[in-house]
Each structure stands twice: as structure tokens, then as C-alpha cells.
C-alpha atoms as a printed R data frame, in Angstrom:
    type eleno elety resid chain resno       x       y       z
1   ATOM     1    CA   MET     A     1 -68.739 -27.013 -44.251
2   ATOM     2    CA   ARG     A     2 -66.411 -28.480 -41.274
3   ATOM     3    CA   ARG     A     3 -67.919 -29.669 -38.193
4   ATOM     4    CA   LEU     A     4 -66.590 -27.082 -35.932
5   ATOM     5    CA   ASP     A     5 -66.474 -24.065 -38.034
6   ATOM     6    CA   GLY     A     6 -66.527 -20.607 -36.015
7   ATOM     7    CA   ARG     A     7 -66.499 -22.777 -32.584
8   ATOM     8    CA   ALA     A     8 -64.131 -21.652 -29.811
9   ATOM     9    CA   VAL     A     9 -62.645 -24.912 -28.019
10  ATOM    10    CA   LEU     A    10 -60.666 -25.053 -24.813
11  ATOM    11    CA   ILE     A    11 -58.649 -28.283 -24.510
12  ATOM    12    CA   THR     A    12 -56.575 -28.874 -21.407
13  ATOM    13    CA   GLY     A    13 -53.306 -30.966 -21.833
14  ATOM    14    CA   THR     A    14 -52.192 -30.159 -25.075
15  ATOM    15    CA   ALA     A    15 -48.597 -30.841 -24.985
16  ATOM    16    CA   GLY     A    16 -49.065 -34.514 -26.115
17  ATOM    17    CA   GLY     A    17 -50.921 -37.553 -26.226
18  ATOM    18    CA   GLN     A    18 -54.916 -37.322 -26.511
19  ATOM    19    CA   GLY     A    19 -54.866 -33.483 -26.051
20  ATOM    20    CA   ALA     A    20 -52.510 -32.725 -28.736
21  ATOM    21    CA   ALA     A    21 -54.183 -35.106 -31.209
22  ATOM    22    CA   ALA     A    22 -57.701 -33.519 -30.379
23  ATOM    23    CA   ALA     A    23 -56.230 -30.070 -30.892
24  ATOM    24    CA   ARG     A    24 -54.834 -30.975 -34.272
25  ATOM    25    CA   LEU     A    25 -58.245 -32.690 -35.318
26  ATOM    26    CA   PHE     A    26 -60.520 -29.888 -33.921
27  ATOM    27    CA   ALA     A    27 -58.440 -27.176 -35.455
28  ATOM    28    CA   ALA     A    28 -58.528 -29.232 -38.917
29  ATOM    29    CA   GLU     A    29 -62.380 -29.126 -38.387
30  ATOM    30    CA   GLY     A    30 -62.564 -25.609 -38.147
31  ATOM    31    CA   ALA     A    31 -62.262 -24.508 -34.359
32  ATOM    32    CA   THR     A    32 -60.434 -21.773 -32.807
33  ATOM    33    CA   VAL     A    33 -58.349 -24.001 -30.232
34  ATOM    34    CA   VAL     A    34 -56.875 -22.904 -26.897
35  ATOM    35    CA   GLY     A    35 -54.700 -25.314 -25.263
36  ATOM    36    CA   CYS     A    36 -52.633 -25.466 -22.138
37  ATOM    37    CA   ASP     A    37 -50.325 -27.510 -20.145
38  ATOM    38    CA   LEU     A    38 -47.543 -27.682 -17.588
39  ATOM    39    CA   ASP     A    39 -44.936 -28.533 -20.286
40  ATOM    40    CA   ALA     A    40 -44.444 -25.266 -21.840
41  ATOM    41    CA   GLN     A    41 -42.077 -26.348 -24.367
42  ATOM    42    CA   ARG     A    42 -44.059 -29.197 -25.920
43  ATOM    43    CA   ALA     A    43 -47.228 -27.175 -25.612
44  ATOM    44    CA   MET     A    44 -45.877 -24.293 -27.706
45  ATOM    45    CA   ALA     A    45 -44.743 -26.817 -30.333
46  ATOM    46    CA   VAL     A    46 -47.980 -28.222 -30.726
47  ATOM    47    CA   ALA     A    47 -49.591 -24.851 -31.202
48  ATOM    48    CA   ALA     A    48 -47.018 -23.591 -33.622
49  ATOM    49    CA   ALA     A    49 -47.319 -27.046 -35.852
50  ATOM    50    CA   ILE     A    50 -51.094 -26.426 -36.044
51  ATOM    51    CA   THR     A    51 -50.817 -22.833 -36.945
52  ATOM    52    CA   ALA     A    52 -48.170 -23.714 -39.614
53  ATOM    53    CA   ASP     A    53 -50.766 -26.079 -40.906
54  ATOM    54    CA   GLY     A    54 -53.419 -23.168 -41.203
55  ATOM    55    CA   GLY     A    55 -55.092 -24.102 -38.314
56  ATOM    56    CA   ALA     A    56 -56.009 -21.342 -35.381
57  ATOM    57    CA   MET     A    57 -54.619 -22.343 -32.138
58  ATOM    58    CA   ARG     A    58 -52.897 -20.700 -28.956
59  ATOM    59    CA   ALA     A    59 -51.311 -22.418 -25.978
60  ATOM    60    CA   PHE     A    60 -50.835 -21.141 -22.610
61  ATOM    61    CA   ALA     A    61 -48.084 -22.711 -20.351
62  ATOM    62    CA   PRO     A    62 -47.026 -23.598 -17.786
63  ATOM    63    CA   VAL     A    63 -50.541 -23.607 -16.248
64  ATOM    64    CA   ASP     A    64 -51.684 -25.353 -12.987
65  ATOM    65    CA   LEU     A    65 -55.055 -26.234 -13.705
66  ATOM    66    CA   ALA     A    66 -55.724 -27.437 -10.061
67  ATOM    67    CA   ASP     A    67 -55.173 -24.042  -8.672
68  ATOM    68    CA   PRO     A    68 -58.321 -22.222  -8.862
69  ATOM    69    CA   ASP     A    69 -56.819 -18.802  -9.590
70  ATOM    70    CA   SER     A    70 -54.587 -20.103 -12.543
71  ATOM    71    CA   ALA     A    71 -57.593 -22.153 -13.893
72  ATOM    72    CA   ALA     A    72 -59.709 -18.733 -14.086
73  ATOM    73    CA   VAL     A    73 -56.714 -16.824 -15.527
74  ATOM    74    CA   TRP     A    74 -56.436 -19.373 -18.303
75  ATOM    75    CA   VAL     A    75 -59.954 -19.498 -19.054
76  ATOM    76    CA   ALA     A    76 -60.272 -15.608 -19.051
77  ATOM    77    CA   ASP     A    77 -57.133 -15.479 -21.424
78  ATOM    78    CA   ALA     A    78 -58.746 -17.967 -23.765
79  ATOM    79    CA   VAL     A    79 -62.098 -16.242 -23.959
80  ATOM    80    CA   ALA     A    80 -60.179 -13.074 -24.676
81  ATOM    81    CA   PHE     A    81 -58.326 -14.833 -27.624
82  ATOM    82    CA   ALA     A    82 -61.212 -17.155 -28.988
83  ATOM    83    CA   GLY     A    83 -63.933 -14.588 -28.376
84  ATOM    84    CA   GLY     A    84 -65.926 -17.065 -26.033
85  ATOM    85    CA   ILE     A    85 -66.385 -20.711 -25.242
86  ATOM    86    CA   ASP     A    86 -68.404 -23.280 -27.222
87  ATOM    87    CA   VAL     A    87 -66.674 -26.383 -26.281
88  ATOM    88    CA   LEU     A    88 -64.674 -27.333 -23.132
89  ATOM    89    CA   TYR     A    89 -62.537 -30.521 -23.224
90  ATOM    90    CA   ASN     A    90 -61.214 -31.610 -19.907
91  ATOM    91    CA   ASN     A    91 -58.573 -33.734 -21.134
92  ATOM    92    CA   ALA     A    92 -55.561 -32.940 -18.770
93  ATOM    93    CA   SER     A    93 -54.778 -35.908 -16.062
94  ATOM    94    CA   ALA     A    94 -51.795 -36.873 -13.872
95  ATOM    95    CA   PRO     A    95 -52.397 -40.068 -11.894
96  ATOM    96    CA   ARG     A    96 -50.147 -42.001  -9.507
97  ATOM    97    CA   VAL     A    97 -50.604 -45.727  -9.872
98  ATOM    98    CA   GLY     A    98 -49.153 -48.847  -7.859
99  ATOM    99    CA   PRO     A    99 -50.216 -51.378  -5.184
100 ATOM   100    CA   PHE     A   100 -52.887 -50.190  -2.733
101 ATOM   101    CA   GLY     A   101 -50.787 -51.084   0.102
102 ATOM   102    CA   GLU     A   102 -48.030 -48.901  -1.103
103 ATOM   103    CA   LEU     A   103 -50.124 -45.985  -1.857
104 ATOM   104    CA   SER     A   104 -49.352 -42.709   0.229
105 ATOM   105    CA   TRP     A   105 -51.418 -40.104   1.318
106 ATOM   106    CA   GLU     A   106 -49.520 -37.654  -0.915
107 ATOM   107    CA   ASP     A   107 -50.159 -40.269  -3.791
108 ATOM   108    CA   TRP     A   108 -53.647 -39.935  -3.164
109 ATOM   109    CA   ARG     A   109 -54.059 -36.395  -2.988
110 ATOM   110    CA   PHE     A   110 -51.675 -35.788  -5.925
111 ATOM   111    CA   THR     A   111 -54.028 -37.933  -8.056
112 ATOM   112    CA   GLN     A   112 -57.303 -36.439  -6.786
113 ATOM   113    CA   ARG     A   113 -55.809 -32.964  -7.280
114 ATOM   114    CA   ASN     A   114 -54.680 -33.560 -10.882
115 ATOM   115    CA   GLU     A   115 -57.604 -35.530 -12.060
116 ATOM   116    CA   LEU     A   116 -60.811 -34.646 -10.309
117 ATOM   117    CA   ASP     A   117 -60.051 -31.243  -8.561
118 ATOM   118    CA   LEU     A   118 -58.792 -29.851 -11.861
119 ATOM   119    CA   ILE     A   119 -61.959 -30.410 -13.864
120 ATOM   120    CA   PHE     A   120 -64.015 -28.623 -11.145
121 ATOM   121    CA   THR     A   121 -61.663 -25.355 -11.297
122 ATOM   122    CA   VAL     A   122 -61.598 -25.206 -15.036
123 ATOM   123    CA   THR     A   123 -65.297 -25.993 -15.638
124 ATOM   124    CA   ARG     A   124 -66.355 -23.598 -12.752
125 ATOM   125    CA   ALA     A   125 -64.408 -20.861 -14.325
126 ATOM   126    CA   ALA     A   126 -65.862 -21.772 -17.737
127 ATOM   127    CA   TRP     A   127 -69.520 -22.098 -16.641
128 ATOM   128    CA   PRO     A   128 -70.692 -18.512 -16.891
129 ATOM   129    CA   HIS     A   129 -69.077 -18.195 -20.409
130 ATOM   130    CA   LEU     A   130 -70.977 -21.090 -21.635
131 ATOM   131    CA   VAL     A   131 -74.147 -19.706 -19.972
132 ATOM   132    CA   ALA     A   132 -73.474 -16.297 -21.855
133 ATOM   133    CA   ARG     A   133 -72.855 -18.098 -25.031
134 ATOM   134    CA   GLY     A   134 -76.298 -19.737 -24.775
135 ATOM   135    CA   GLY     A   135 -75.151 -23.372 -24.612
136 ATOM   136    CA   GLY     A   136 -72.088 -25.407 -25.390
137 ATOM   137    CA   VAL     A   137 -70.553 -28.725 -24.732
138 ATOM   138    CA   ILE     A   138 -68.408 -30.091 -21.913
139 ATOM   139    CA   ILE     A   139 -66.357 -33.171 -22.461
140 ATOM   140    CA   ASN     A   140 -64.719 -34.975 -19.604
141 ATOM   141    CA   THR     A   141 -62.018 -37.401 -19.546
142 ATOM   142    CA   ALA     A   142 -62.834 -40.386 -17.443
143 ATOM   143    CA   SER     A   143 -61.407 -44.004 -17.650
144 ATOM   144    CA   VAL     A   144 -62.382 -47.693 -17.915
145 ATOM   145    CA   ALA     A   145 -60.705 -47.732 -14.418
146 ATOM   146    CA   ALA     A   146 -63.715 -45.928 -13.208
147 ATOM   147    CA   HIS     A   147 -66.008 -48.865 -14.215
148 ATOM   148    CA   ARG     A   148 -63.876 -51.845 -13.198
149 ATOM   149    CA   GLY     A   149 -60.974 -52.855 -11.056
150 ATOM   150    CA   ALA     A   150 -57.630 -53.749 -12.308
151 ATOM   151    CA   THR     A   151 -54.767 -56.318 -11.355
152 ATOM   152    CA   PHE     A   152 -52.239 -55.760 -14.089
153 ATOM   153    CA   ILE     A   153 -51.596 -52.114 -12.844
154 ATOM   154    CA   GLU     A   154 -53.206 -51.190  -9.718
155 ATOM   155    CA   GLN     A   155 -54.782 -47.819  -9.713
156 ATOM   156    CA   ALA     A   156 -57.370 -47.317  -7.028
157 ATOM   157    CA   ALA     A   157 -56.519 -43.527  -6.617
158 ATOM   158    CA   HIS     A   158 -56.944 -43.362 -10.426
159 ATOM   159    CA   GLY     A   159 -60.311 -45.222 -10.419
160 ATOM   160    CA   ALA     A   160 -61.639 -43.053  -7.695
161 ATOM   161    CA   ALA     A   161 -60.719 -39.840  -9.158
162 ATOM   162    CA   LYS     A   162 -62.197 -40.910 -12.510
163 ATOM   163    CA   GLY     A   163 -65.385 -42.241 -10.730
164 ATOM   164    CA   GLY     A   164 -65.732 -38.828  -9.369
165 ATOM   165    CA   VAL     A   165 -65.321 -37.528 -12.920
166 ATOM   166    CA   LEU     A   166 -68.190 -39.691 -14.117
167 ATOM   167    CA   ALA     A   167 -70.236 -38.472 -11.324
168 ATOM   168    CA   MET     A   168 -69.584 -34.953 -11.758
169 ATOM   169    CA   THR     A   169 -70.381 -35.221 -15.630
170 ATOM   170    CA   ARG     A   170 -73.919 -36.549 -14.956
171 ATOM   171    CA   HIS     A   171 -74.512 -33.661 -12.584
172 ATOM   172    CA   LEU     A   172 -73.026 -30.935 -14.981
173 ATOM   173    CA   ALA     A   173 -75.346 -32.600 -17.448
174 ATOM   174    CA   ALA     A   174 -78.433 -32.117 -15.274
175 ATOM   175    CA   SER     A   175 -77.582 -28.495 -14.406
176 ATOM   176    CA   GLY     A   176 -76.507 -27.402 -17.602
177 ATOM   177    CA   ALA     A   177 -79.671 -28.579 -19.516
178 ATOM   178    CA   ARG     A   178 -81.645 -25.613 -18.980
179 ATOM   179    CA   HIS     A   179 -78.678 -23.465 -20.216
180 ATOM   180    CA   ARG     A   180 -78.523 -25.809 -23.209
181 ATOM   181    CA   ILE     A   181 -74.971 -26.966 -22.186
182 ATOM   182    CA   ARG     A   182 -74.444 -30.677 -22.957
183 ATOM   183    CA   ALA     A   183 -71.941 -32.453 -20.513
184 ATOM   184    CA   ASN     A   184 -70.473 -36.212 -21.622
185 ATOM   185    CA   SER     A   185 -67.438 -38.210 -20.759
186 ATOM   186    CA   ILE     A   186 -64.995 -40.472 -22.533
187 ATOM   187    CA   SER     A   187 -63.557 -43.565 -20.816
188 ATOM   188    CA   PRO     A   188 -60.324 -44.374 -22.710
189 ATOM   189    CA   GLY     A   189 -58.874 -47.968 -22.119
190 ATOM   190    CA   LEU     A   190 -54.894 -48.023 -22.385
191 ATOM   191    CA   ILE     A   191 -53.814 -45.659 -25.075
192 ATOM   192    CA   VAL     A   192 -50.147 -45.008 -26.135
193 ATOM   193    CA   THR     A   193 -49.336 -41.730 -24.947
194 ATOM   194    CA   PRO     A   194 -45.967 -40.429 -23.987
195 ATOM   195    CA   GLN     A   195 -46.749 -41.657 -20.193
196 ATOM   196    CA   ILE     A   196 -47.527 -45.286 -21.481
197 ATOM   197    CA   ALA     A   197 -45.214 -45.630 -24.368
198 ATOM   198    CA   PRO     A   198 -42.003 -46.376 -22.329
199 ATOM   199    CA   PHE     A   199 -43.730 -49.389 -20.868
200 ATOM   200    CA   LEU     A   200 -43.770 -51.186 -24.366
201 ATOM   201    CA   ASP     A   201 -39.798 -51.077 -24.377
202 ATOM   202    CA   GLU     A   202 -40.015 -53.131 -20.952
203 ATOM   203    CA   PRO     A   203 -40.149 -56.602 -22.173
204 ATOM   204    CA   GLY     A   204 -41.515 -57.653 -18.692
205 ATOM   205    CA   HIS     A   205 -44.042 -54.919 -18.042
206 ATOM   206    CA   PRO     A   206 -47.806 -56.188 -17.509
207 ATOM   207    CA   VAL     A   207 -48.865 -53.823 -20.526
208 ATOM   208    CA   HIS     A   208 -47.797 -56.590 -22.787
209 ATOM   209    CA   GLU     A   209 -49.976 -59.134 -21.378
210 ATOM   210    CA   MET     A   210 -52.830 -56.930 -21.984
211 ATOM   211    CA   LEU     A   211 -51.621 -56.269 -25.608
212 ATOM   212    CA   HIS     A   212 -51.491 -60.081 -26.095
213 ATOM   213    CA   THR     A   213 -54.936 -60.634 -25.072
214 ATOM   214    CA   HIS     A   214 -56.577 -57.641 -26.516
215 ATOM   215    CA   PRO     A   215 -59.531 -58.312 -28.896
216 ATOM   216    CA   LEU     A   216 -58.249 -56.008 -31.565
217 ATOM   217    CA   GLY     A   217 -54.572 -56.825 -31.207
218 ATOM   218    CA   ARG     A   218 -53.354 -53.449 -30.315
219 ATOM   219    CA   LEU     A   219 -53.561 -50.695 -27.748
220 ATOM   220    CA   GLY     A   220 -55.575 -47.482 -28.402
221 ATOM   221    CA   GLU     A   221 -53.823 -44.327 -30.319
222 ATOM   222    CA   PRO     A   222 -54.515 -40.765 -29.239
223 ATOM   223    CA   ASP     A   223 -56.445 -40.313 -32.423
224 ATOM   224    CA   ASP     A   224 -58.812 -43.234 -31.357
225 ATOM   225    CA   VAL     A   225 -60.015 -40.845 -28.443
226 ATOM   226    CA   ALA     A   226 -59.733 -37.579 -30.334
227 ATOM   227    CA   ARG     A   227 -62.318 -38.685 -32.918
228 ATOM   228    CA   VAL     A   228 -64.890 -39.670 -30.342
229 ATOM   229    CA   ALA     A   229 -64.257 -36.129 -28.552
230 ATOM   230    CA   LEU     A   230 -64.857 -34.599 -32.088
231 ATOM   231    CA   PHE     A   231 -68.182 -36.424 -32.314
232 ATOM   232    CA   LEU     A   232 -69.216 -35.297 -28.838
233 ATOM   233    CA   ALA     A   233 -68.271 -31.669 -29.749
234 ATOM   234    CA   SER     A   234 -70.127 -31.693 -32.901
235 ATOM   235    CA   ASP     A   235 -73.797 -31.394 -33.700
236 ATOM   236    CA   ASP     A   236 -73.742 -34.820 -34.799
237 ATOM   237    CA   ALA     A   237 -74.096 -35.532 -30.854
238 ATOM   238    CA   ALA     A   238 -76.701 -32.833 -30.367
239 ATOM   239    CA   TYR     A   239 -79.038 -35.235 -28.484
240 ATOM   240    CA   LEU     A   240 -76.523 -36.856 -26.346
241 ATOM   241    CA   ASN     A   241 -76.146 -35.857 -22.620
242 ATOM   242    CA   ALA     A   242 -74.664 -37.433 -19.469
243 ATOM   243    CA   VAL     A   243 -73.377 -40.257 -21.671
244 ATOM   244    CA   ASP     A   244 -70.123 -41.919 -21.062
245 ATOM   245    CA   ILE     A   245 -68.312 -43.659 -24.164
246 ATOM   246    CA   VAL     A   246 -65.655 -46.382 -23.308
247 ATOM   247    CA   VAL     A   247 -63.033 -46.267 -25.806
248 ATOM   248    CA   ASP     A   248 -60.894 -49.485 -25.329
249 ATOM   249    CA   GLY     A   249 -61.320 -51.591 -28.369
250 ATOM   250    CA   GLY     A   250 -63.282 -54.038 -26.384
251 ATOM   251    CA   GLN     A   251 -60.705 -55.067 -23.819
252 ATOM   252    CA   SER     A   252 -62.936 -54.604 -20.871
253 ATOM   253    CA   LEU     A   253 -65.289 -57.499 -22.219
254 ATOM   254    CA   ILE     A   254 -62.523 -59.853 -21.336
255 ATOM   255    CA   SER     A   255 -60.831 -58.415 -18.222
């Protein structure tokens, strides 16, 4: 039996990177996956490829998850398609980074809106469905930036937003326990996503310094994070609640 047979899974940000990798893996493990993204073309392509491989997935796009009404509509459409919610994976994220002295109010608000606010809007819309289901799993994407500072790429707004994600996850775990809802988070390090990949083609970019000092000698791949998310979504993690798992290959040990 596959680990997610019969489960209805909602994943945000499925057009590429970690969200697309999770959608493929979860569908292969038997889940009915409902995704969303702002990028309609890529989101639909991911869903079509999974369906062609025999998986069950539908994508909705474009969806602005930080807008409460849009988030509620997506959740309602997802429930109608999948028949409920067993797992909510809040993966979508869009930060602005750079030197703190150059960080504008608009950069700050953009990052909080698209990294913290959207987790609230989606989870608030999904909560009654998880309660009605008799329990379920929430997985939130935090970041190693929530645990420590960084000088190679300054990211104060990103770190603050993801620190909020860590705190929210713990409160969701506490509130959800009586409803048999588990809430955990994943804190990825530097992962080769569509946003990061272009930096690898810039010889002088700070990402290369990080790569040269990495304990494993490589950056993370989306599948490295997706496999941890699959574990948290499955019954293998049935006694894990309010836990954050750092997925950075040990980079935070030396920086």
C-alpha cells in the first residue's frame, strides 16, 4: 500500500521547485493532489504531466493566496474536487532580499504578505474542513533564515516572515491537537529552485562561496525537501507535532 492512498492533499505553489516536486511525489504515493500558483502555464503543465503518468492532480491558477477571498475560493474548489482535506502543505513563498539599509517598506510588506499572510489565509480557510475530517496534517515551509542570520545574502524580511511561520506552526499544533490535527514545519536551506538556479550561472555570486564550503558539496534539490514533506504527511510521522525539520545538508553547522 502506498503511503498516501486515499488522501486528499492541498499543495500551494506547485508550478515549480519544491511544490512541483512534492506534487509528483505525493501523487505517486497515491494522493489526490490539488495545487495552485500564480503561474498558470507552468502550474497546468505540472498537473498535466502528473495526470499523464497516472497520478491524480488538478491545478488552479492564477491564485493570489494572500488575498483571503481568493484563498477561500481555492480551498473550496479543492475540497469539491478532492472530497475533503487530509493534508495541507503550505509551500508557496515569495521573498524580497537584499541589504537591510536598502530594504523598502514595500519590500518588507511584499515579503510578509507572500510568506506569512498567505499561510494564515489558506490555513484559516482549510481549518474547518480538517476539523470536519476528524483530523489531518498541516506542513508549513519555514527557512533556515528563521533560525540564524545570513551575510552572504541579507534577508531580514524573509527571516522575520519565516520566524512568524515557525511561531504560527507551534500555535496551530497546540490548537489542532484536540481535533487530531498535527502541524509541523520544514526549514530548507539553499535549494536549487527556479528562483535560485540563475545565480549558479553568475561566477561572482555569493551562492558559489556557500557551495564551496557546503559539508555535502552540493546545494539541496527540490526532491530533498519533498521527501521530508512526504514523511510528515504520512502515518510514519503520526507522533510528530510542533516539530521543525531543518533540511540544509548540515550547512548551518558551519555558517
